[in-house]
Amino acid sequence: MSFLLFQASFTLYFLAAAAYLVFFFSEKAAIRKNARLLFIVAFICHSITITARYFEAGYTPIATHHETVSFFAWGLGCGYLSFCWRYEVKNLGAFISLLVLALMTVAAFASRDLVSLPPLLQSAWLPLHASLSLLAYGFFAMAGVGGLMYLLQERTIKRKRFGLFYSRLPSLETLDKLNHHCLSVGFPLLTLGMITGSLWAKQALGTYWHWDPMETWTLVTWLLYAGLIHQRFTVGWRGRQAAWLSIFALVVALFTYWGVSVFFAGYHGKFS
Amino acid sequence: MANFPEIITLIGVNHKTASLELRERLACNAGYDEPLAALSKLTSLREYYLLSTCNRVEIAFVSTEPERARADILEALFAPAVTAEELEPHIYHYGQSAAVEHLFRVAASLDSMVVGEAQILGQLKEAYRVAAKAGGTRLILNKLLHKSFSVAKRVRTETRIGASAVSISYAAVELGRKIFGDLTNKHALLIGAGEMAELAAEHLLGNGIASIVVANRTLARAVNLARRFNGKAVALAELQEQLQHADVIISSTGAAELILRKEDVRRVMRSRRNRPLFFIDIAVPRDLDPAINELDNVYLYDIDDLQGVVELNRADRDREAIKAGRIIAEEVLKFEYWLENMASTPTIIQLRTMIEDIVLTEVEKSAGRIGAVSDAQLQALEKMALAITSRMLYHPLKYLKEEHHCLTLEERISMVRSIFELDDASRPAPTGDTLHA
């Protein structure tokens, strides 16, 4: 059942991304409305998929690689909808839907088998810790995408060559606001994710912090975002610097997420 | 003098043919008086007028030897600063109806960098006023320039070319939106209180900018302008401090050197906590250091850069431009007609025809009233009437045909034409047949 639902969500995301791309090039307002509608339908279908899998598996489906990537994509969708609920960001949808589609493709190719959880993971902390962390990544990914858009638009305005992007990308101020929004939502989520993970570790393994590679790299990521937020609030870092750092931090975050489990062994790596 | 025909010629450079840097060197920064005085010394010119704005430097003149006059002008106006060889590739040169058309296009703002902007007409009127005062314009250029004002007005009312408010200020607002998103809580600072700055301020206010501060060398002008916009006036010395609060800065002073450098702005950015600054430099020569654009979160546009922005929605205006082009072509034809009639022969013919027409009509009317008139009697009446006409026209025609010691031919023609109202458009033009009448 969840398999079919996943296929449906994937198809809907694909259609939404295609519609957003058509809007990007044609700039026809009617298409944009339809694209957003498609994206929302895809998101709802995706939410049902995750719920269905929860009942099939008997655990919160954020354990295997397929499940985490799928949840990451869902988190990104969450972040996007939460932002475009409040602000108008022209064509952010085109970028986000492509990224969501890419993540869903990765999830589609990962093994979709249901596993029986080892005793270590059979805990109420799992859904809490994993969902908080992945949601945080969703917001950070959006900050990174916003950063990329910012750099494209900033370059256009600085160099005074008005090509494909000038009219299609939103204003610099809006993109900077997006960065601010994502950081101020994503950072507390990541912090909470780390705290819950730490509490879980204390309960399951006896100590709060193990210097497991995943933990170390998460700490690096956390410090990077903390630094960025600090600079934003004190010195007024914004614009290009903030955009570059958001992109860099996202790369580190993605490395934490995928690279660490490939290169290092640790109790996090077993499943994700 | 009368051996060669007099030719209206227009030479100049504009934003399309010359770089901002070259235009800066050509512009008459010290006002028109000096260059006009230089032109008045040239014997090759019969009439002349000079227009210098930040986008163009143009000279229109009437001369019997346009080539010599052109060389003389370049020598007299620009020689030490810019040599003729350097200038040559950038100059456009129009003769007769092409010159008329170009001038009409300029006046109607079709040749402007920002098509449809209204500033140019004011600048043209001012240039004409000064040239007329200096005695540069006479019969032909007076007529031509007056005509260009009415053409501009016609284009403005009959097409939507000005209505779309495409101007430098429009481009500035567009860009401001891409940088700030929303202008409603942003503050503008005008440096210099010129007409262009005024228009930009109006446009910014129309788009909801929160406040306007005017900084000017002479505080009195700043106060005047600021009052109009409910703004604040400050002295130029307070510029650094004002940069803390402003977001959009429009600079248009007549200063010869830079008034803000990269270092000045860098210092300000720190205390502004990197809030973006958007500079627009519409002054020629430039007020702001081009290197300012290299700073993070600071954007500097000069007038050439703004053109790129405006070009984006050019398609809409092309249709209106075609309509405007038609109006101009029409007006050029009318002017040519007037110009042709300025020669003496057509005027003589036209005058004769007109008077004879009147006389013969009156003879016919009288004949009808008298009653039975024989053909012979009618012929005698006509003959008498025409004889009176000839006698009465003898002196006016002699006045037109012969040299006069203090009035030029054009002035005499013009006088006769206006006394007899020969330029009334409702009357048909003289045709070839009437020559033998």
Coordinates of C-alpha atoms in Angstrom, one line a residue, chain A residues 90 150 153-154 156-160 162-163 165-174 232-241, chain B residues 171 174-182 186 270 273-276 292-302 305 308-309 312:
Chain A
K90 CA 8.8 34.2 -6.9
Y150 CA 20.4 35.1 -3.9
Q153 CA 20.2 37.5 -8.5
E154 CA 22.9 39.5 -6.7
T156 CA 22.7 40.0 -12.1
I157 CA 22.2 43.3 -10.3
K158 CA 25.9 43.8 -9.6
R159 CA 27.0 43.1 -13.1
K160 CA 24.1 44.9 -14.7
F162 CA 19.8 41.4 -17.2
G163 CA 19.4 37.9 -18.5
F165 CA 17.1 35.4 -14.0
Y166 CA 16.5 39.1 -13.3
S167 CA 12.8 39.2 -13.9
R168 CA 12.3 35.6 -12.7
L169 CA 13.9 35.7 -9.3
P170 CA 12.5 37.6 -6.3
S171 CA 14.1 40.6 -4.7
L172 CA 17.3 40.3 -2.7
E173 CA 15.4 41.5 0.4
T174 CA 12.9 38.6 0.1
R232 CA 23.6 37.9 11.5
F233 CA 22.3 39.3 14.8
T234 CA 25.4 41.0 16.0
V235 CA 27.4 42.4 13.0
G236 CA 24.5 42.3 10.6
W237 CA 25.9 39.8 8.2
R238 CA 23.5 39.4 5.4
G239 CA 23.3 39.0 1.7
R240 CA 26.2 37.5 -0.1
Q241 CA 28.1 36.4 2.9
Chain B
A171 CA 14.2 52.4 -14.0
E174 CA 12.2 48.9 -10.8
L175 CA 15.7 48.2 -9.6
G176 CA 14.9 49.4 -6.1
R177 CA 12.1 46.8 -6.0
K178 CA 14.5 44.0 -7.0
I179 CA 16.9 45.1 -4.2
F180 CA 14.6 46.1 -1.4
G181 CA 11.4 44.2 -2.4
D182 CA 9.3 46.9 -1.0
K186 CA 12.8 52.9 2.7
R270 CA 29.8 49.0 9.0
R273 CA 25.0 46.8 9.8
N274 CA 25.2 46.0 6.1
R275 CA 21.8 47.1 5.2
P276 CA 21.8 47.5 1.4
I292 CA 31.6 51.8 -4.9
N293 CA 29.8 49.1 -6.8
E294 CA 32.4 46.6 -5.7
L295 CA 31.3 46.8 -2.0
D296 CA 29.1 44.1 -0.7
N297 CA 25.4 45.0 -0.4
V298 CA 26.0 48.2 -2.2
Y299 CA 24.7 48.8 -5.7
L300 CA 25.7 51.6 -7.9
Y301 CA 24.1 52.5 -11.2
D302 CA 25.0 55.4 -13.5
D305 CA 23.6 51.2 -16.6
G308 CA 19.8 48.1 -19.5
V309 CA 17.0 48.0 -17.1
L312 CA 13.6 45.1 -20.6

